[in-house]
Every structure is written in structure tokens, then in C-alpha cells.
Coordinates of C-alpha atoms in Angstrom, one line a residue:
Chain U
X16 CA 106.6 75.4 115.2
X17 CA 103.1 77.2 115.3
X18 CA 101.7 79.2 112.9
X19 CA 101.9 82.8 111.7
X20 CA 98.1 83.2 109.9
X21 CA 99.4 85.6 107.6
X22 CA 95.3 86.4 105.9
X23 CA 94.6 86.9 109.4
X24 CA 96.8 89.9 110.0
X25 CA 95.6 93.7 108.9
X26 CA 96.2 94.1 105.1
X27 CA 98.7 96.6 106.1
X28 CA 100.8 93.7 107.7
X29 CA 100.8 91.9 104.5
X30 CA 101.8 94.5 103.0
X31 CA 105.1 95.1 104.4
X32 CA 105.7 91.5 104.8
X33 CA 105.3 91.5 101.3
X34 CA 107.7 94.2 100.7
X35 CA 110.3 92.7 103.3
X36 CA 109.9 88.8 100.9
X37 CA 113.0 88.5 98.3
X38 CA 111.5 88.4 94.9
X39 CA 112.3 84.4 94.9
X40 CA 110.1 84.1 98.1
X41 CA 107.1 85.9 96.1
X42 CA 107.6 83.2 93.9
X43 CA 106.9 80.3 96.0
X44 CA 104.5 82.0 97.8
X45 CA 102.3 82.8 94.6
X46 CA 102.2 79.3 94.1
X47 CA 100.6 78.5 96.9
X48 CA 96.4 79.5 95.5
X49 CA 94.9 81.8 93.3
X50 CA 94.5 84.0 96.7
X51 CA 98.1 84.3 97.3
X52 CA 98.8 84.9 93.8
X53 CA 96.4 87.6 93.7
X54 CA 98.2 88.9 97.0
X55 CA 101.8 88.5 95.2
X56 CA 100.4 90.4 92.0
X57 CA 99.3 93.5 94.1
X58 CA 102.4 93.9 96.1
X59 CA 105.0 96.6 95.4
X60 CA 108.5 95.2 94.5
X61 CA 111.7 96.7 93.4
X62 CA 111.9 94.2 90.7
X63 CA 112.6 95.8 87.4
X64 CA 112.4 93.5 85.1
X65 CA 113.7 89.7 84.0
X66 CA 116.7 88.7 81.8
X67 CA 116.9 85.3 80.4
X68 CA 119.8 83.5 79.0
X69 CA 118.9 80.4 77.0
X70 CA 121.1 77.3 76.5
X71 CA 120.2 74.1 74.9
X72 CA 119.9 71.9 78.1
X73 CA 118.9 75.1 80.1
X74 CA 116.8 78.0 80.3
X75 CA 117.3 80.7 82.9
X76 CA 115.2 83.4 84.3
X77 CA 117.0 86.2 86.1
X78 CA 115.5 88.5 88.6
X79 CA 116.8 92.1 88.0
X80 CA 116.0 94.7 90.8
X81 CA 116.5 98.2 91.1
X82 CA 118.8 97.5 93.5
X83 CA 120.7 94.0 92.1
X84 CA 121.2 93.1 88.7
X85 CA 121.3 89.7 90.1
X86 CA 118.4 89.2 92.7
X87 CA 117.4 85.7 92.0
X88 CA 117.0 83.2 89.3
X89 CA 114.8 80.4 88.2
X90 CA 116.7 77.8 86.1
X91 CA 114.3 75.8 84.0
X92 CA 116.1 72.5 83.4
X93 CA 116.0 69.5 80.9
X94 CA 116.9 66.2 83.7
X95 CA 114.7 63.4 84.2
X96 CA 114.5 63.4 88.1
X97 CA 113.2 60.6 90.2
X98 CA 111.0 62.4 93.3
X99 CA 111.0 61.9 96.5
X100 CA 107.5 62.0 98.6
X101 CA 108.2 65.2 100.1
X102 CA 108.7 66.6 96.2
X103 CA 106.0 64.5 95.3
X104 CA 104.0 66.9 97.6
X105 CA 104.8 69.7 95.7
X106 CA 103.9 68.6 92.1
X107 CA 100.6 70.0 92.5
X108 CA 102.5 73.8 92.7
X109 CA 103.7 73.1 89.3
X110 CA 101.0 72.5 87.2
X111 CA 101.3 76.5 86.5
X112 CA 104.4 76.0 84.9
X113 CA 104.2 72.7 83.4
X114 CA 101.7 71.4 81.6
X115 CA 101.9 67.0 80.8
X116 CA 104.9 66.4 83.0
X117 CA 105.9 66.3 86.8
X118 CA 108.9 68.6 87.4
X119 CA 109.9 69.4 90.6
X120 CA 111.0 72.4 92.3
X121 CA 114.2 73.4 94.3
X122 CA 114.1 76.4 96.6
X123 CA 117.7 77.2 97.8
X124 CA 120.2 80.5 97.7
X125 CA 117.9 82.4 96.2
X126 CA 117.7 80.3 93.2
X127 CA 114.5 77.8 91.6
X128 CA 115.2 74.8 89.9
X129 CA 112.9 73.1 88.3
X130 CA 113.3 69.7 86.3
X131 CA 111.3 69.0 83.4
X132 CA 111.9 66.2 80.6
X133 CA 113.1 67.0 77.3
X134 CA 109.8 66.7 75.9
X135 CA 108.4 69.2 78.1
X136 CA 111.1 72.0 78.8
X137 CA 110.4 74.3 75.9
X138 CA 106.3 74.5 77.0
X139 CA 107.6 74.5 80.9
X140 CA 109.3 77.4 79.6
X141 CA 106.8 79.2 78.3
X142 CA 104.2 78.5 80.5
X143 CA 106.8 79.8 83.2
X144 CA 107.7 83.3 81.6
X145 CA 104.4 83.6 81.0
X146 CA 103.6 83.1 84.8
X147 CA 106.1 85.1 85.9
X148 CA 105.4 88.2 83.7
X149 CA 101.7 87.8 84.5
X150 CA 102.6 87.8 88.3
X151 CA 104.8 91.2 88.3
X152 CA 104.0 93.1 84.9
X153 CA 107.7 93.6 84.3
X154 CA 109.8 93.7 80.9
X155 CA 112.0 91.5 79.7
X156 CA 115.3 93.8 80.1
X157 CA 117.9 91.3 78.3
X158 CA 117.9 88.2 76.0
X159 CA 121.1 86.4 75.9
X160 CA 120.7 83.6 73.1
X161 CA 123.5 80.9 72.8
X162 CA 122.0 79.0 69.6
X163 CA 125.3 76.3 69.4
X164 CA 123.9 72.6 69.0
X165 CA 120.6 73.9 69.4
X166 CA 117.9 70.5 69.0
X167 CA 115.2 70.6 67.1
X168 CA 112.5 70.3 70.1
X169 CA 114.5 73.4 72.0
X170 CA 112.9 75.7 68.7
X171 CA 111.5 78.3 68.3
X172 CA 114.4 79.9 70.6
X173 CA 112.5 82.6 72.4
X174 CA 109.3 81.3 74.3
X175 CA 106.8 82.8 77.2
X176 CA 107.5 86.2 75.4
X177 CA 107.2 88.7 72.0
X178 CA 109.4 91.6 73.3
X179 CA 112.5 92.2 75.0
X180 CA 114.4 95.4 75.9
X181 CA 117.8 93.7 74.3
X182 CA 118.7 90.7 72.6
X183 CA 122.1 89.3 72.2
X184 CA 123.2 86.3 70.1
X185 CA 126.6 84.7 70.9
X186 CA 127.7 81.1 69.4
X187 CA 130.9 79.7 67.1
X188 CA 128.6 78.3 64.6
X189 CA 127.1 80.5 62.0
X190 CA 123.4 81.0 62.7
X191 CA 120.5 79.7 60.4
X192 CA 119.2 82.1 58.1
X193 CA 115.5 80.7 59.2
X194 CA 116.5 81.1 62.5
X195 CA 117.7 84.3 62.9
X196 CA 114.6 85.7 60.4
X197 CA 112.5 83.8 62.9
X198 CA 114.1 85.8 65.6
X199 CA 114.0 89.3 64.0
X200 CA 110.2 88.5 62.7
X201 CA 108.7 87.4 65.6
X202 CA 110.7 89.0 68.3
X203 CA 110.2 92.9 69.0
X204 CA 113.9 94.1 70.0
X205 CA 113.4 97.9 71.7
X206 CA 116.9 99.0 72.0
X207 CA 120.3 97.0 70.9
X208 CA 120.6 93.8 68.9
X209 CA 124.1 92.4 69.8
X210 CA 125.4 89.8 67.3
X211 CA 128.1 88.0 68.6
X212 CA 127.6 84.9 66.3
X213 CA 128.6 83.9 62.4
X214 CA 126.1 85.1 60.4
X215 CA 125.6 84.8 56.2
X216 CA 126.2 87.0 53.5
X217 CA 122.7 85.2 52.2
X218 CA 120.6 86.4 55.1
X219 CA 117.2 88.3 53.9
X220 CA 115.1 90.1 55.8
X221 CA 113.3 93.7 55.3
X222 CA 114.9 95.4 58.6
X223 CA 112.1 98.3 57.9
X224 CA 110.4 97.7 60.3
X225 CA 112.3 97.1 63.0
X226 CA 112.1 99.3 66.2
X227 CA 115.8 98.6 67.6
X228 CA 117.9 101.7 67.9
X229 CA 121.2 100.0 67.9
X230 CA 122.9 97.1 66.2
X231 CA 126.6 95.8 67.0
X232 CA 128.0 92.9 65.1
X233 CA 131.4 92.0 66.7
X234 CA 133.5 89.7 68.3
X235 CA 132.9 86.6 66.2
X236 CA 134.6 86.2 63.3
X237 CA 131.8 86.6 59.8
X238 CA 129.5 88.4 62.9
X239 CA 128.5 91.2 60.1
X240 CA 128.2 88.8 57.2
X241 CA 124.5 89.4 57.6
X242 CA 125.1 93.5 57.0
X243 CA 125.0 93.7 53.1
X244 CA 124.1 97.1 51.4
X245 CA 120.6 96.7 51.1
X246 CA 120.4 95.5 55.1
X247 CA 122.7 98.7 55.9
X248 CA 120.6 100.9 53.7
X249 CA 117.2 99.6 55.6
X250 CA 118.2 100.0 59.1
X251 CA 116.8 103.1 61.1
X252 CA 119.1 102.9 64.1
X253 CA 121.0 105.3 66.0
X254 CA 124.5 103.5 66.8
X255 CA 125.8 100.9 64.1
X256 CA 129.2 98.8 64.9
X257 CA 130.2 96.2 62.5
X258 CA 133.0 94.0 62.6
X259 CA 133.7 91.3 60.1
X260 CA 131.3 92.8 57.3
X261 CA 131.7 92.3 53.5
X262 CA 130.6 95.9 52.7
X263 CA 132.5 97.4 49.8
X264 CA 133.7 101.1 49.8
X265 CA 130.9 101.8 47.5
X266 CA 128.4 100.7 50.0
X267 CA 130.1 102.9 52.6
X268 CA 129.4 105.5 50.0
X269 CA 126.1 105.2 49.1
X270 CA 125.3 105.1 52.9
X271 CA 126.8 108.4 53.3
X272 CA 125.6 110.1 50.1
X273 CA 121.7 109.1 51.1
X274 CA 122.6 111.4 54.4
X275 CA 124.5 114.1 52.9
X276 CA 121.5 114.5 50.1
X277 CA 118.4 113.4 51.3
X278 CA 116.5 114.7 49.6
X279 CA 114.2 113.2 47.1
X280 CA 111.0 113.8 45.4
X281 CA 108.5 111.6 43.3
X282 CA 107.3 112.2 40.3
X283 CA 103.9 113.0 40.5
X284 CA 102.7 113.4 37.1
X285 CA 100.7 110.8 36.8
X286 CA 98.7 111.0 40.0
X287 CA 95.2 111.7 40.1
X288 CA 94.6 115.4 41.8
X289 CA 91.7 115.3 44.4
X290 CA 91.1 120.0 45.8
X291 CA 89.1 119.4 49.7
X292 CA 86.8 122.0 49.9
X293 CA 88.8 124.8 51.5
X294 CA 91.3 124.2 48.5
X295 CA 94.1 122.1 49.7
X296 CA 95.1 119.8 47.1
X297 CA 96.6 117.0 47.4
X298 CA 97.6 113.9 44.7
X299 CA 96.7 110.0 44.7
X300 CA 99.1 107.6 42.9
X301 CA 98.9 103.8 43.4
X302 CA 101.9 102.2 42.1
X303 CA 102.7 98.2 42.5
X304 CA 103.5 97.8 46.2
X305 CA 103.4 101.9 46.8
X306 CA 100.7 103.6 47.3
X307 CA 101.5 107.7 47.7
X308 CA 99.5 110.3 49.0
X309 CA 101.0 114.0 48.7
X310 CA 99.2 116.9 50.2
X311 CA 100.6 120.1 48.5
X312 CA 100.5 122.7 51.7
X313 CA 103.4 124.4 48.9
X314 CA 102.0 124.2 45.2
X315 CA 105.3 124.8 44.0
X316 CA 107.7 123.5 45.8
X317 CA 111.8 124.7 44.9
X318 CA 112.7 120.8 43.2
X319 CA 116.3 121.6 42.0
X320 CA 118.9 119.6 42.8
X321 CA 116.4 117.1 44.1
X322 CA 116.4 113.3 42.8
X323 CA 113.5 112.4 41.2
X324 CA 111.7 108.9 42.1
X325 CA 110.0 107.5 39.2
Chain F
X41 CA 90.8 103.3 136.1
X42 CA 91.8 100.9 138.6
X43 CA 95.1 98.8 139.0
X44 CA 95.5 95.6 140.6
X45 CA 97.6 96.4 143.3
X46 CA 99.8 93.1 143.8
X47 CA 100.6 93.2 140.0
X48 CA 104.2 94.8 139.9
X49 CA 105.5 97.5 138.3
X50 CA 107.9 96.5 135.3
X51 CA 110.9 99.0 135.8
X52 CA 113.1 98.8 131.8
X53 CA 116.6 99.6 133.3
X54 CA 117.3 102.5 130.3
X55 CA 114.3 104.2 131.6
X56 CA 115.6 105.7 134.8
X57 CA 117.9 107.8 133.2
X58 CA 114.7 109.7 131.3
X59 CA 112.8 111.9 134.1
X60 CA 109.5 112.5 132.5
X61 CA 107.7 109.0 132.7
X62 CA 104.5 107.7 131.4
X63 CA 102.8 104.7 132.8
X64 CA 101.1 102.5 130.8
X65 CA 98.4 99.5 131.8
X66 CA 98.6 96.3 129.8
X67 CA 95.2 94.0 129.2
X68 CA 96.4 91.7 131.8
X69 CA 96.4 94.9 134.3
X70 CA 101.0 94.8 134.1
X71 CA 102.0 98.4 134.9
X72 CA 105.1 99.9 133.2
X73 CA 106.6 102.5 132.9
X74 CA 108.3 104.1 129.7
X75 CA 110.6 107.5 129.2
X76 CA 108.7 110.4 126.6
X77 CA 111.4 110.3 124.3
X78 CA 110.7 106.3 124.1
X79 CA 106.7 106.9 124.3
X80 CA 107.2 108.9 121.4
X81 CA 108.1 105.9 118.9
X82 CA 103.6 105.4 119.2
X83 CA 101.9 106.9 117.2
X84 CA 98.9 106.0 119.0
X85 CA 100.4 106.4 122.9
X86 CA 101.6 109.9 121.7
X87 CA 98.1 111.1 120.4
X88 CA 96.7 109.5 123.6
X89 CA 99.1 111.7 126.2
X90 CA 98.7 115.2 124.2
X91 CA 95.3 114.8 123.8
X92 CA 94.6 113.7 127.9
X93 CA 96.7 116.8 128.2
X94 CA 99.5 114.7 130.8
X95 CA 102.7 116.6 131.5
X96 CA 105.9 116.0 133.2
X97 CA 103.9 117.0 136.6
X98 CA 100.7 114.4 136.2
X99 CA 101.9 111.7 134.1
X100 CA 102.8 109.0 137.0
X101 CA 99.2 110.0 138.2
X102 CA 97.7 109.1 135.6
X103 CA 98.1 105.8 134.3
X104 CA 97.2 105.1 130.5
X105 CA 95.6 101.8 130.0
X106 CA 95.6 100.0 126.6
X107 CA 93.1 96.8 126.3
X108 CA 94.5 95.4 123.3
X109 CA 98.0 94.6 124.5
X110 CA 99.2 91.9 126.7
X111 CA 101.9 92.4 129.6
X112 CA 104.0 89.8 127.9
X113 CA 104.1 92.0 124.4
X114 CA 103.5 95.3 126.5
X115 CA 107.3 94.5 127.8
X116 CA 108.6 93.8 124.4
X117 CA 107.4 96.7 123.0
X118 CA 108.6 99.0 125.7
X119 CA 112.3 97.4 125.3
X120 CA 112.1 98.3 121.8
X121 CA 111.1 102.0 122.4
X122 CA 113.4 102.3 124.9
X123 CA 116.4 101.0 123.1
X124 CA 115.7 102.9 120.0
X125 CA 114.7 106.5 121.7
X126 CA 117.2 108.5 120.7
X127 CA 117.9 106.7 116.7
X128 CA 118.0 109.4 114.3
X129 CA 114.9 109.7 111.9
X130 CA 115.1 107.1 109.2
X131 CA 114.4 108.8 105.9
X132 CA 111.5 107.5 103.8
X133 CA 112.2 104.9 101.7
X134 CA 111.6 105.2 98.1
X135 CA 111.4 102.3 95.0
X136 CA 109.9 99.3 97.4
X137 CA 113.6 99.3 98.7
X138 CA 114.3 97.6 102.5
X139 CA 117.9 98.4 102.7
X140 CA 118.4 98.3 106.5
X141 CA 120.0 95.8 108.3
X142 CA 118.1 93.7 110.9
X143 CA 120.4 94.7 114.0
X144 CA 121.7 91.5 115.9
X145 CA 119.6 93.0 119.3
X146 CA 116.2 93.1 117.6
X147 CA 116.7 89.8 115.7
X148 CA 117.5 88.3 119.3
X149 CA 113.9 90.6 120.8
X150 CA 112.1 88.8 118.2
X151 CA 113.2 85.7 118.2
X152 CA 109.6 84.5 119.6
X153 CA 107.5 81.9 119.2
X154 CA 105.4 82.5 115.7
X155 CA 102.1 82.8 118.1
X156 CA 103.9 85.6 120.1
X157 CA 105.2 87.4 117.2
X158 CA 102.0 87.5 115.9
X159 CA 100.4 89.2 118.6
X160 CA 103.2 91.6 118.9
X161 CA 102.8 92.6 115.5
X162 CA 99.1 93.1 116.1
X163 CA 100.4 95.1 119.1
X164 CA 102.6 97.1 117.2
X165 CA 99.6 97.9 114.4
X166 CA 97.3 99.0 117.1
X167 CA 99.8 101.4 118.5
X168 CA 101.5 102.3 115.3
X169 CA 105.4 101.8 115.8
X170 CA 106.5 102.1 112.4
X171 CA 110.0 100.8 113.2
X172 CA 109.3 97.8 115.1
X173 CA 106.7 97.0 112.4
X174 CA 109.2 97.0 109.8
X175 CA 111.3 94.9 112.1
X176 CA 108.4 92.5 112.9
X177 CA 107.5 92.3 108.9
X178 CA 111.4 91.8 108.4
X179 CA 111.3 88.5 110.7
X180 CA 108.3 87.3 108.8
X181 CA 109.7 88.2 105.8
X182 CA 113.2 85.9 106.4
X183 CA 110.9 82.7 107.2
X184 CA 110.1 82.8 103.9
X185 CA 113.8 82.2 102.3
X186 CA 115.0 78.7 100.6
X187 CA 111.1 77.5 101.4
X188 CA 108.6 75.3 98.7
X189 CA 105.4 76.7 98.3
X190 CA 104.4 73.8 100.7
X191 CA 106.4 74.7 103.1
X192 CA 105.3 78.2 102.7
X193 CA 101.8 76.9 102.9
X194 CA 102.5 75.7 105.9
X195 CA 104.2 78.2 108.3
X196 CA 101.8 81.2 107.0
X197 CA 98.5 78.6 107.9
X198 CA 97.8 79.4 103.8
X199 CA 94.4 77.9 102.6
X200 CA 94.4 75.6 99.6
X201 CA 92.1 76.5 96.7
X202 CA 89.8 73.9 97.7
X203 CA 89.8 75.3 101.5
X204 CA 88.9 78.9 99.8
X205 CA 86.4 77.5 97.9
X206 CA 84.7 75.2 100.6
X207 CA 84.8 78.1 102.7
X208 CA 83.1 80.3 100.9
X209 CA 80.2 77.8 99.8
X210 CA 79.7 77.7 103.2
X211 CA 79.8 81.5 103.7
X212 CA 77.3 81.9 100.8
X213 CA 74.9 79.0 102.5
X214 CA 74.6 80.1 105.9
X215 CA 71.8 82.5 106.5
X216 CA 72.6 85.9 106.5
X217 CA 71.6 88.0 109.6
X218 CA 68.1 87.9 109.3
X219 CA 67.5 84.5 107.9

């Protein structure tokens, strides 16, 4: 078969060659040289982002397009593999995604596999998320997290990434406080956090700053152990579902009175007054942890029936 | 413009049905002969007829010859227009999406050696037929399913890194145009 010199063809060519390769194709092609990785990073694609499911033994990269919700996927695997001389051949592609050992790569149904030893998987992994978001400057849409029988060399659970669009947590065993803090400390969840999983009634963790807008808890039995009244009380999101929580009627209460009167004031008596030269005063108080600033645009403002913070 | 007179005059059957005909002149001096409706799939040939100014009247008189096409693509291409002259207008598509279907015909037109189909698709740039080009691209596009980067490597004639980077120490060490 004779050869179709693709850098010989107009860039308009390549182009729409480009746009008429599956996502998986792009892949494999960007592998290839820095030159037709730079080709593969300019090129327009429906893709729309990645989901990844991660398993103990496993670690798989979907492909979502705008198109498919399932357009390809790249299963990073823990199986010592013995290579052939034609994969041999193509252990020089990998040292993108693999950094001490020699995996080997499967191209078929629009699928990659790629072997790497159990030593090696979880930096595979993230050298490999790392390529792959470099390569198409997409998010990562959804997290699904099974952390059963997890080993100790598969931690820290999420790798190749910071942020994801959604994260769901689904397992029979009740997760590790360390882990789960772990998760919600290092890993910025946009939209939903799904817990699908035991979790305890001993779990910590200031939830203030957290940008998710919804949290469900259900499923698994104890899935809202993890929702006490100081976690409910912290949480900023739009849609809450708990199943299996430990809140008392009293929590449930003190939830609802903070909406129905939210209003609250602090005393500012003992603040230091600073007037700006067109006479806008505002006061300074630096308490332990708290530091308030209050800029008085009403001097006097109409306090009754307003809880005072002291 | 003159025409080698023993080189015969490619006749596409659907063509006869059309009566205002263009000819066209390939590099390799082939003469055929294509309907206006299917002339109209060029960009390029279209420009060229409405700017000579050739009607219904002087058209056969007046023989339009394109160097950068070969007979053997030249008769390719002119299957193509012809079969898809009347196709409605496919609407723009939008999001980097190729949702059409390769029909079975075209796959079978293109089923071409990779040196042929890479001259057609040169063909088809220079005379800008936006459908056969996405067909063309389509083609190329399929080789590249189930294949290893080396495989890839292969079929698209890829350079290695060391092959870019030997090549262009050598670019930067030859003399420029003065030297």
C-alpha cells in the first residue's frame, strides 16, 4: 500500500481530515511527533469533555462528544504484559504516558488499552490525563469514584487532574474519613457531589468553601452519615438530598430558622472607627480568626429584631 | 488552445440527458464533457465559465483547459459532479460535527490507490468541490480507525522527531539564496 503524505497536502486538507478522524484516531495520531501533536492540538473537534471512572485494577478515560456520550475510551490497565516485536515497536509512543515502565497500547473498536505494572499505573495515569487534557483543552465532565478494596499504591484516588464538573462516590464499604477529606480538599467539584457510599458521623471538614451547587447522599445505606448539623449549616448549595442522615428535628430546625431570619448583625462597639476623606466611615475589628470590616453607607441602620454577633 | 486530435472525447453516460455542455481539457490533453448543473459543483470551473462569458450557444466551442488535473482524476471528478448534480444543498454544519453518511457509490469511486487519492484530493482543492472534498477527507479520515501510532506513522508518510529535526538542521545549513 503506498502512501498518503498527509504534511504534503494544503493545510486545508488537514484540516478536514482532521475533522473527519474519530477522537480515538487523534489520539494515536498525536503520538506520533511533537509536529502531529501540534497538528492534533489545533484541530477543531466535537469533543466536549472526558469522564473517568476509576477502579482499583483499572482506570478509564471516556470520550464525551457533543454528539455521543460515549465516543471512545482509553482504559489505563494494571497487567504485566509480555510484548510482542510489533508492540515492542511502539513503546517509544508511550513514553508520554508512562514514565519507568513499558506499557503497550491496543487500538481496536474505538477503544485504547494500555498495560502498565502496578507500580506504574497511578503515574501512567496521570501522565495520561494530563496528555490528554493538554492535547484538547477540555473539562473533565464526570468523576465516577469506586473506592472498595482500594491499595495503598492506587492513592491519592484522583490523578492527571484538580477539577471536575461532577464527582460521584459509590462503594459498600464506608469511605475513610482521610480519604474523602482528601477528595473534598484537593478536588474542585463545580456542580453535584453524589455520595453513593457509607460515610461517618466523625467526618470533619469546613465545606465553606466549596464551589459545588448540589450534594445528594443516597442509595447506600449510612450515605448521609457525613451530613451532621455543623456540615448542613456550612454548605452553600442549591439542591440538597439526603438519605440515611443522623440529623435530629432540631437540626432540621435550625436550618430553617437561619433562612426564615437571616438576619444578623455584629456588635461593633469595640471597633476602631477610621472617616475617608469625603466622610464615609467605616469600622475595623480584628477578632481571633475574624477580621471585620464595616462600611457604614447607613449610620443608623433599623437593628430591631436583629441577632446580635458578639 | 489546441487539442490533440486522436485523444478521445470521454462521454459520462448521465451527461446526455443535460443540453448545455461544457468541455473541459485535462493536463494530459483528455477532453470531456460535463452538464452546467454538474459544472456547477466547482467553484473554480464555475468562476472560469461566467467570467470567459460561455453560454449555452459557445460553450462546446470553447474548450476550458485545466493544467493541474490529470485525465485519470479529470474522469473521477466529472462522475462525481455528474452523479450528485441535482443533491439538494447540504446545510452548514455546525459544532465540528460530520454527521453524513459515506454513500456506498462514492466509497466504491474512491476506493483508489492512496497515490491516486492523493492527487484527486489535490484536484478537488484546486477546483474547489466542497463535497467531494469532504468525501475525499472522509476516506482518509477511516484509514485512520483501530491503527497504532506506528501504523499511523506509516500510511500518512509521518516524519519521526529525529527526521523533523535532521531536516531542519539541514534546512538551516544550506545556503540561503544568495549564499
Amino acid at each position: 500500500m503506498t502512501v498518503i503524505p498527509l504534511f504534503k497536502l494544503p493545510v486545508l486538507c488537514i484540516s478536514e481530515i482532521l475533522i473527519n478522524t474519530d477522537i480515538i484516531s487523534l489520539v494515536s495520531l498525536s503520538l506520533i511527533s511533537r509536529r502531529s501533536k501540534q497538528l492534533v492540538r489545533t484541530t477543531k473537534t466535537s469533543l466536549a469533555g472526558f469522564n473517568i471512572e476509576i477502579k482499583n485494577d483499572e482506570t478509564q478515560v471516556q470520550f464525551v462528544t457533543s454528539e455521543k456520550e460515549d465516543a471512545g475510551s482509553w482504559f489505563f490497565k494494571t497487567e504485566e504484559k509480555e510484548c510482542t516485536d510489533t508492540q515492542l515497536m511502539e513503546m517509544r509512543y508511550a513514553l508520554f504516558v508512562c514514565s519507568s515502565g513499558c506499557p503497550f497500547f491496543s487500538f481496536e473498536d474505538d477503544v485504547i488499552h494500555s498495560y502498565h505494572s502496578a507500580n506504574d499505573i497511578q503515574q501512567s495515569v496521570k501522565l495520561g490525563v494530563e496528555y490528554l487534557r493538554d492535547l484538547f483543552r477540555k473539562p473533565i465532565l464526570r468523576v465516577f469514584l469506586y473506592p472498595d478494596d482500594f491499595s495503598a499504591s492506587r492513592r491519592p484516588f484522583y490523578m492527571g487532574f484538580n477539577e471536575c464538573n461532577n464527582l460521584f462516590i459509590e462503594g459498600e464499604k464506608e469511605i475513610k474519613n482521610e480519604d474523602l477529606k482528601s477528595i473534598l480538599e484537593n478536588l474542585t467539584i463545580k456542580t453535584q457531589l453524589a455520595l453513593m457510599i457509607p460515610t461517618s458521623s466523625s467526618f470533619e471538614c469546613n465545606m465553606n468553601g466549596f464551589e459545588f451547587k448540589k450534594i445528594i447522599c443516597l442509595d447506600k445505606k449510612n450515605s448521609g452519615h457525613l451530613i451532621t448539623r455543623e456540615v448542613l449549616m456550612s454548605l452553600k448549595c442549591t439542591l440538597m438530598q439526603f438519605h440515611h442522615t443522623l440529623l435530629t428535628a432540631d437540626d432540621i430546625m435550625s436550618f430553617f430558622e437561619r433562612w426564615y431570619s437571616p438576619d444578623f448583625a455584629f456588635d461593633c462597639t469595640r471597633g476602631i472607627d477610621i472617616m475617608r476623606r469625603d466622610g464615609l466611615l467605616c469600622t475595623v475589628i480584628n477578632r481571633a480568626k475574624v477580621f471585620i470590616f464595616v462600611v457604614w453607607h447607613n449610620r443608623f441602620p433599623d437593628v430591631s429584631g436583629v441577632s446580635i454577633i458578639r | 488552445m489546441s487539442v490533440e486530435p486522436e485523444v478521445p472525447i470521454v462521454q459520462v453516460e448521465e451527461v446526455r440527458e443535460n443540453p448545455v455542455l461544457y468541455k473541459i481539457i485535462s493536463s494530459d490533453n483528455h477532453v470531456f464533457t460535463i452538464s452546467e448543473h454538474a459544472v456547477k459543483l466547482s467553484k473554480t470551473l464555475w468562476d472560469l465559465i461566467t467570467n470567459l462569458g460561455l453560454t449555452a450557444e459557445n460553450a462546446l466551442d470553447n474548450p476550458i483547459p485545466v493544467e493541474n488535473v490529470n485525465g485519470k482524476n479529470m474522469e473521477t471528478i466529472v462522475q462525481f459532479c455528474e452523479r450528485h448534480k441535482y443533491d439538494e444543498e447540504e446545510p452548514e454544519y455546525t459544532n465540528y460535527i460530520r454527521e453524513f453518511v459515506l454513500p456506498e457509490w462514492d466509497r466504491q469511486l474512491l476506493s483508489i490507490d492512496n497515490e491516486e487519492l492523493f492527487q484527486l484530493i489535490l484536484a478537488t482543492n484546486y477546483l474547489d468541490i466542497q463535497k467531494l472534498m469532504d468525501y475525499c477527507c472522509r476516506v482518509i479520515g477511516d484509514m485512520a480507525k483501530d491503527k497504532t501510532p506506528e501504523e499511523l506513522r506509516i500510511i500518512y508518510g509521518i516524519p519521526t522527531d529525529a527526521e523533523d529535526d535532521a531536516l531542519e538542521r539541514s534546512a538551516s545549513d544550506s545556503p540561503g539564496p544568495s549564499g
